[in-house]
N, CA and C atoms as an extended XYZ file, in Angstrom:
315
Properties=species:S:1:pos:R:3:atomname:S:1:resname:S:1:resid:I:1 pbc="F F F"
N        34.717       -4.938       24.511 N   UNK     1
C        33.607       -4.192       23.382 CA  UNK     1
C        32.250       -4.663       24.475 C   UNK     1
N        31.588       -3.500       24.730 N   UNK     2
C        30.030       -3.851       25.457 CA  UNK     2
C        29.033       -4.278       24.202 C   UNK     2
N        28.469       -5.313       24.806 N   UNK     3
C        27.265       -5.839       24.192 CA  UNK     3
C        26.392       -4.839       23.526 C   UNK     3
N        25.963       -3.752       24.387 N   UNK     4
C        25.225       -2.835       23.696 CA  UNK     4
C        25.768       -1.825       22.681 C   UNK     4
N        27.134       -1.666       22.395 N   UNK     5
C        27.722       -1.088       21.363 CA  UNK     5
C        28.048       -2.083       20.179 C   UNK     5
N        28.129       -3.487       20.349 N   UNK     6
C        28.032       -4.535       19.435 CA  UNK     6
C        26.546       -4.453       18.684 C   UNK     6
N        25.477       -4.374       19.797 N   UNK     7
C        24.247       -4.399       18.963 CA  UNK     7
C        24.113       -3.086       18.115 C   UNK     7
N        24.435       -1.914       18.640 N   UNK     8
C        24.436       -0.688       17.861 CA  UNK     8
C        25.020       -0.942       16.560 C   UNK     8
N        26.249       -1.370       16.413 N   UNK     9
C        26.891       -1.853       15.134 CA  UNK     9
C        26.021       -2.467       14.430 C   UNK     9
N        25.533       -3.793       14.791 N   UNK    10
C        24.767       -4.407       13.951 CA  UNK    10
C        23.255       -3.823       13.419 C   UNK    10
N        23.119       -3.057       14.335 N   UNK    11
C        21.450       -2.309       14.052 CA  UNK    11
C        21.938       -1.499       13.016 C   UNK    11
N        22.782       -0.627       13.069 N   UNK    12
C        23.425        0.375       12.005 CA  UNK    12
C        23.478       -0.550       10.546 C   UNK    12
N        24.300       -1.410       10.795 N   UNK    13
C        24.600       -2.052        9.697 CA  UNK    13
C        23.442       -3.090        8.822 C   UNK    13
N        22.270       -3.381        9.512 N   UNK    14
C        21.150       -4.116        9.115 CA  UNK    14
C        20.190       -2.628        8.560 C   UNK    14
N        20.265       -1.824        9.287 N   UNK    15
C        19.460       -0.386        8.918 CA  UNK    15
C        19.830       -0.068        7.568 C   UNK    15
N        21.215        0.237        7.416 N   UNK    16
C        21.936        0.921        6.282 CA  UNK    16
C        22.839        0.158        5.328 C   UNK    16
N        22.283       -1.194        4.520 N   UNK    17
C        22.881       -1.940        4.022 CA  UNK    17
C        23.973       -1.565        3.197 C   UNK    17
N        23.804       -0.306        2.507 N   UNK    18
C        24.785        0.352        1.700 CA  UNK    18
C        26.190        0.888        2.442 C   UNK    18
N        26.020        1.301        3.766 N   UNK    19
C        27.209        1.719        4.330 CA  UNK    19
C        28.007        0.741        4.723 C   UNK    19
N        29.635        1.204        4.457 N   UNK    20
C        30.684        0.406        4.618 CA  UNK    20
C        31.162        0.492        6.025 C   UNK    20
N        32.149        0.080        6.425 N   UNK    21
C        32.653        0.107        7.510 CA  UNK    21
C        33.182        1.427        8.308 C   UNK    21
N        33.901        2.100        7.343 N   UNK    22
C        34.029        3.309        7.852 CA  UNK    22
C        32.897        4.489        7.664 C   UNK    22
N        32.142        4.247        7.128 N   UNK    23
C        30.749        4.945        7.347 CA  UNK    23
C        29.974        4.684        8.704 C   UNK    23
N        30.096        3.543        9.115 N   UNK    24
C        29.421        3.028       10.206 CA  UNK    24
C        30.215        3.739       11.261 C   UNK    24
N        31.673        3.667       11.382 N   UNK    25
C        32.518        4.362       12.189 CA  UNK    25
C        32.448        5.672       12.257 C   UNK    25
N        32.210        6.244       11.155 N   UNK    26
C        31.981        7.640       11.281 CA  UNK    26
C        30.325        7.951       12.002 C   UNK    26
N        29.694        7.693       11.956 N   UNK    27
C        28.340        7.479       12.553 CA  UNK    27
C        28.559        7.161       14.167 C   UNK    27
N        29.317        6.067       14.141 N   UNK    28
C        29.382        5.901       15.852 CA  UNK    28
C        30.221        7.181       16.225 C   UNK    28
N        31.258        7.527       15.486 N   UNK    29
C        31.900        8.638       16.073 CA  UNK    29
C        31.121        9.968       16.404 C   UNK    29
N        29.786        9.903       15.537 N   UNK    30
C        29.126       11.597       15.775 CA  UNK    30
C        28.292       11.220       17.090 C   UNK    30
N        27.850        9.851       17.325 N   UNK    31
C        27.118        9.293       18.559 CA  UNK    31
C        28.107        9.500       19.672 C   UNK    31
N        29.297        9.699       19.462 N   UNK    32
C        30.276        9.535       20.566 CA  UNK    32
C        31.089        8.492       21.161 C   UNK    32
N        30.801        7.467       20.017 N   UNK    33
C        31.861        6.152       20.238 CA  UNK    33
C        32.915        6.166       19.660 C   UNK    33
N        34.086        5.799       20.082 N   UNK    34
C        35.421        5.630       19.356 CA  UNK    34
C        35.540        4.390       18.881 C   UNK    34
N        35.286        3.787       17.742 N   UNK    35
C        35.706        2.455       17.395 CA  UNK    35
C        36.579        2.182       16.138 C   UNK    35
N        37.316        1.494       15.982 N   UNK    36
C        38.161        1.489       14.824 CA  UNK    36
C        37.300        0.350       13.631 C   UNK    36
N        37.469        0.835       12.507 N   UNK    37
C        36.663        0.117       11.085 CA  UNK    37
C        37.107       -1.181       11.198 C   UNK    37
N        38.503       -1.611       11.730 N   UNK    38
C        38.546       -3.304       11.629 CA  UNK    38
C        37.772       -3.656       12.780 C   UNK    38
N        37.865       -3.277       13.624 N   UNK    39
C        37.007       -3.746       14.770 CA  UNK    39
C        35.390       -3.927       14.284 C   UNK    39
N        34.794       -2.877       13.443 N   UNK    40
C        33.479       -2.919       13.092 CA  UNK    40
C        33.735       -4.166       12.186 C   UNK    40
N        34.368       -4.236       10.894 N   UNK    41
C        34.473       -5.584       10.166 CA  UNK    41
C        34.602       -6.442       11.170 C   UNK    41
N        35.399       -6.724       12.028 N   UNK    42
C        35.235       -8.012       12.658 CA  UNK    42
C        34.082       -8.296       13.219 C   UNK    42
N        33.289       -7.678       14.065 N   UNK    43
C        31.768       -7.668       14.560 CA  UNK    43
C        30.840       -8.172       13.244 C   UNK    43
N        31.071       -7.421       12.305 N   UNK    44
C        30.162       -7.644       11.275 CA  UNK    44
C        30.438       -9.236       10.648 C   UNK    44
N        31.605       -9.430       10.267 N   UNK    45
C        32.315      -10.451        9.830 CA  UNK    45
C        31.739      -11.927       10.846 C   UNK    45
N        31.833      -11.671       11.950 N   UNK    46
C        31.351      -12.524       12.792 CA  UNK    46
C        29.977      -12.795       13.030 C   UNK    46
N        29.320      -11.730       12.645 N   UNK    47
C        27.703      -11.970       12.493 CA  UNK    47
C        27.095      -12.674       11.155 C   UNK    47
N        28.352      -12.610       10.550 N   UNK    48
C        27.814      -13.196        9.125 CA  UNK    48
C        27.744      -12.264        7.963 C   UNK    48
N        27.724      -10.925        8.116 N   UNK    49
C        27.749       -9.620        7.473 CA  UNK    49
C        28.969       -9.177        6.499 C   UNK    49
N        29.376       -9.666        5.626 N   UNK    50
C        30.658       -9.308        4.849 CA  UNK    50
C        30.733       -8.111        4.168 C   UNK    50
N        31.668       -7.960        3.530 N   UNK    51
C        31.768       -6.666        3.109 CA  UNK    51
C        30.485       -5.932        2.039 C   UNK    51
N        30.489       -5.046        1.285 N   UNK    52
C        29.203       -4.631        0.656 CA  UNK    52
C        29.844       -5.095       -0.717 C   UNK    52
N        28.852       -5.673       -1.592 N   UNK    53
C        29.177       -6.306       -2.824 CA  UNK    53
C        29.685       -5.236       -3.896 C   UNK    53
N        30.515       -5.713       -4.399 N   UNK    54
C        31.144       -4.884       -5.458 CA  UNK    54
C        30.387       -4.720       -6.559 C   UNK    54
N        30.488       -3.743       -7.435 N   UNK    55
C        29.675       -3.176       -8.197 CA  UNK    55
C        30.140       -4.135       -9.496 C   UNK    55
N        28.827       -4.766      -10.107 N   UNK    56
C        29.616       -5.802      -11.214 CA  UNK    56
C        29.763       -4.701      -12.475 C   UNK    56
N        30.721       -5.248      -13.244 N   UNK    57
C        31.066       -4.452      -14.467 CA  UNK    57
C        29.970       -3.997      -15.428 C   UNK    57
N        28.855       -4.646      -15.588 N   UNK    58
C        28.022       -4.362      -16.359 CA  UNK    58
C        26.742       -3.626      -15.625 C   UNK    58
N        26.501       -3.214      -14.644 N   UNK    59
C        25.878       -2.521      -13.925 CA  UNK    59
C        25.657       -1.173      -14.108 C   UNK    59
N        26.765       -0.301      -14.669 N   UNK    60
C        26.559        0.996      -15.248 CA  UNK    60
C        27.900        1.361      -16.162 C   UNK    60
N        27.983        2.722      -16.532 N   UNK    61
C        28.975        3.204      -17.167 CA  UNK    61
C        30.324        3.510      -16.244 C   UNK    61
N        31.454        2.980      -17.066 N   UNK    62
C        32.497        3.344      -16.196 CA  UNK    62
C        32.714        5.015      -16.538 C   UNK    62
N        33.627        5.751      -15.223 N   UNK    63
C        33.621        6.991      -15.083 CA  UNK    63
C        34.072        7.539      -16.576 C   UNK    63
N        35.000        6.790      -17.145 N   UNK    64
C        35.464        7.318      -18.555 CA  UNK    64
C        34.571        7.268      -19.721 C   UNK    64
N        33.251        6.137      -19.231 N   UNK    65
C        32.415        6.460      -20.269 CA  UNK    65
C        31.622        7.389      -20.302 C   UNK    65
N        31.325        7.560      -18.898 N   UNK    66
C        30.447        8.531      -18.259 CA  UNK    66
C        30.785       10.097      -19.048 C   UNK    66
N        32.162       10.198      -18.834 N   UNK    67
C        32.657       11.680      -19.521 CA  UNK    67
C        32.373       11.677      -20.702 C   UNK    67
N        32.775       10.566      -21.602 N   UNK    68
C        32.604       10.585      -22.923 CA  UNK    68
C        31.478       10.977      -23.380 C   UNK    68
N        30.170       10.315      -22.847 N   UNK    69
C        28.984       10.670      -23.181 CA  UNK    69
C        28.440       12.102      -22.812 C   UNK    69
N        28.824       12.738      -21.903 N   UNK    70
C        28.538       14.088      -21.448 CA  UNK    70
C        29.261       15.026      -22.485 C   UNK    70
N        30.772       14.699      -22.693 N   UNK    71
C        31.596       15.486      -23.607 CA  UNK    71
C        30.887       15.449      -25.059 C   UNK    71
N        30.568       14.433      -25.418 N   UNK    72
C        29.751       14.403      -26.858 CA  UNK    72
C        28.362       15.122      -26.976 C   UNK    72
N        27.411       14.818      -25.779 N   UNK    73
C        26.219       15.758      -25.543 CA  UNK    73
C        26.376       16.847      -25.521 C   UNK    73
N        27.625       17.615      -24.986 N   UNK    74
C        27.604       18.780      -24.835 CA  UNK    74
C        28.265       19.659      -26.098 C   UNK    74
N        29.169       18.749      -27.028 N   UNK    75
C        29.338       19.108      -28.199 CA  UNK    75
C        28.314       19.195      -29.217 C   UNK    75
N        27.432       18.458      -29.370 N   UNK    76
C        26.104       18.102      -30.028 CA  UNK    76
C        25.517       19.712      -29.582 C   UNK    76
N        25.063       19.827      -28.514 N   UNK    77
C        24.499       20.988      -28.123 CA  UNK    77
C        25.116       22.243      -28.516 C   UNK    77
N        26.365       22.199      -28.623 N   UNK    78
C        27.228       23.608      -29.124 CA  UNK    78
C        26.857       23.736      -30.797 C   UNK    78
N        26.582       22.699      -31.240 N   UNK    79
C        26.411       22.354      -32.574 CA  UNK    79
C        25.273       23.233      -33.106 C   UNK    79
N        24.008       22.510      -32.488 N   UNK    80
C        22.807       22.704      -32.492 CA  UNK    80
C        22.687       24.153      -32.302 C   UNK    80
N        23.201       24.800      -31.082 N   UNK    81
C        22.811       26.400      -30.936 CA  UNK    81
C        23.663       27.060      -32.171 C   UNK    81
N        24.810       26.831      -32.418 N   UNK    82
C        25.360       27.329      -33.368 CA  UNK    82
C        24.468       27.551      -34.458 C   UNK    82
N        24.140       26.473      -35.069 N   UNK    83
C        23.186       26.317      -36.093 CA  UNK    83
C        21.878       27.505      -36.011 C   UNK    83
N        21.637       27.255      -35.174 N   UNK    84
C        20.222       28.350      -34.758 CA  UNK    84
C        20.641       29.669      -34.736 C   UNK    84
N        21.951       29.977      -34.306 N   UNK    85
C        22.390       31.294      -34.535 CA  UNK    85
C        22.511       31.552      -35.789 C   UNK    85
N        23.069       30.839      -36.733 N   UNK    86
C        23.465       31.056      -38.140 CA  UNK    86
C        22.185       31.047      -38.835 C   UNK    86
N        20.958       30.594      -38.716 N   UNK    87
C        19.749       30.562      -39.167 CA  UNK    87
C        19.326       32.010      -38.906 C   UNK    87
N        19.391       32.267      -37.388 N   UNK    88
C        18.524       33.606      -37.160 CA  UNK    88
C        19.296       34.907      -37.702 C   UNK    88
N        20.683       34.534      -38.050 N   UNK    89
C        21.500       35.613      -38.628 CA  UNK    89
C        21.326       36.047      -40.054 C   UNK    89
N        20.705       34.754      -40.762 N   UNK    90
C        20.268       34.735      -42.211 CA  UNK    90
C        18.998       35.144      -42.443 C   UNK    90
N        18.146       35.185      -41.319 N   UNK    91
C        16.859       36.013      -41.278 CA  UNK    91
C        16.718       37.098      -41.413 C   UNK    91
N        17.397       37.480      -40.121 N   UNK    92
C        17.183       39.011      -39.723 CA  UNK    92
C        18.516       39.547      -39.282 C   UNK    92
N        19.710       39.862      -39.804 N   UNK    93
C        20.978       39.946      -39.190 CA  UNK    93
C        21.354       41.318      -38.775 C   UNK    93
N        20.365       41.908      -38.153 N   UNK    94
C        20.201       43.389      -37.376 CA  UNK    94
C        21.375       43.222      -36.216 C   UNK    94
N        20.930       42.444      -35.245 N   UNK    95
C        21.356       42.106      -33.751 CA  UNK    95
C        21.211       40.835      -33.388 C   UNK    95
N        22.329       39.965      -33.342 N   UNK    96
C        22.321       38.488      -33.191 CA  UNK    96
C        21.874       37.954      -31.889 C   UNK    96
N        22.163       38.632      -30.875 N   UNK    97
C        21.505       38.561      -29.720 CA  UNK    97
C        20.206       38.440      -29.541 C   UNK    97
N        19.314       39.558      -30.224 N   UNK    98
C        17.909       39.803      -30.071 CA  UNK    98
C        17.451       38.981      -31.029 C   UNK    98
N        18.232       38.808      -31.995 N   UNK    99
C        17.455       37.687      -33.269 CA  UNK    99
C        17.271       36.086      -32.610 C   UNK    99
N        18.477       35.924      -32.080 N   UNK   100
C        18.353       34.385      -31.437 CA  UNK   100
C        17.404       34.460      -30.369 C   UNK   100
N        16.891       35.092      -29.448 N   UNK   101
C        15.912       35.181      -28.716 CA  UNK   101
C        14.261       35.115      -29.468 C   UNK   101
N        14.520       35.934      -30.564 N   UNK   102
C        13.006       35.741      -31.060 CA  UNK   102
C        12.727       35.228      -32.210 C   UNK   102
N        13.628       34.430      -32.816 N   UNK   103
C        13.846       33.780      -33.727 CA  UNK   103
C        13.240       32.425      -33.546 C   UNK   103
N        12.484       32.029      -34.605 N   UNK   104
C        11.301       30.557      -34.794 CA  UNK   104
C        11.683       30.040      -35.992 C   UNK   104
N        11.868       28.811      -36.242 N   UNK   105
C        12.003       28.191      -37.422 CA  UNK   105
C        10.564       27.609      -37.616 C   UNK   105
């Protein structure tokens, strides 16, 4: 491995701290260099740069929690829209589509 390529790997890692080994590998491949992810990992470890820190459990919602919140919000939105349509139909039940657009509470 050339000193120049090693310096480029370290430069990419320092400038982009959120990039993983495979992301750096992809960028190097785009630049015309074929280097394995394990080689990049070895170079970064020898320079004192370990793997990216893992997300702590309390840092944000899990995927399941996120989907639940989105689904409940969507259900609430549907209930509110249906309430508006019912209200508009009770005020002037001529054409629900036009009434919904022109109805104000």
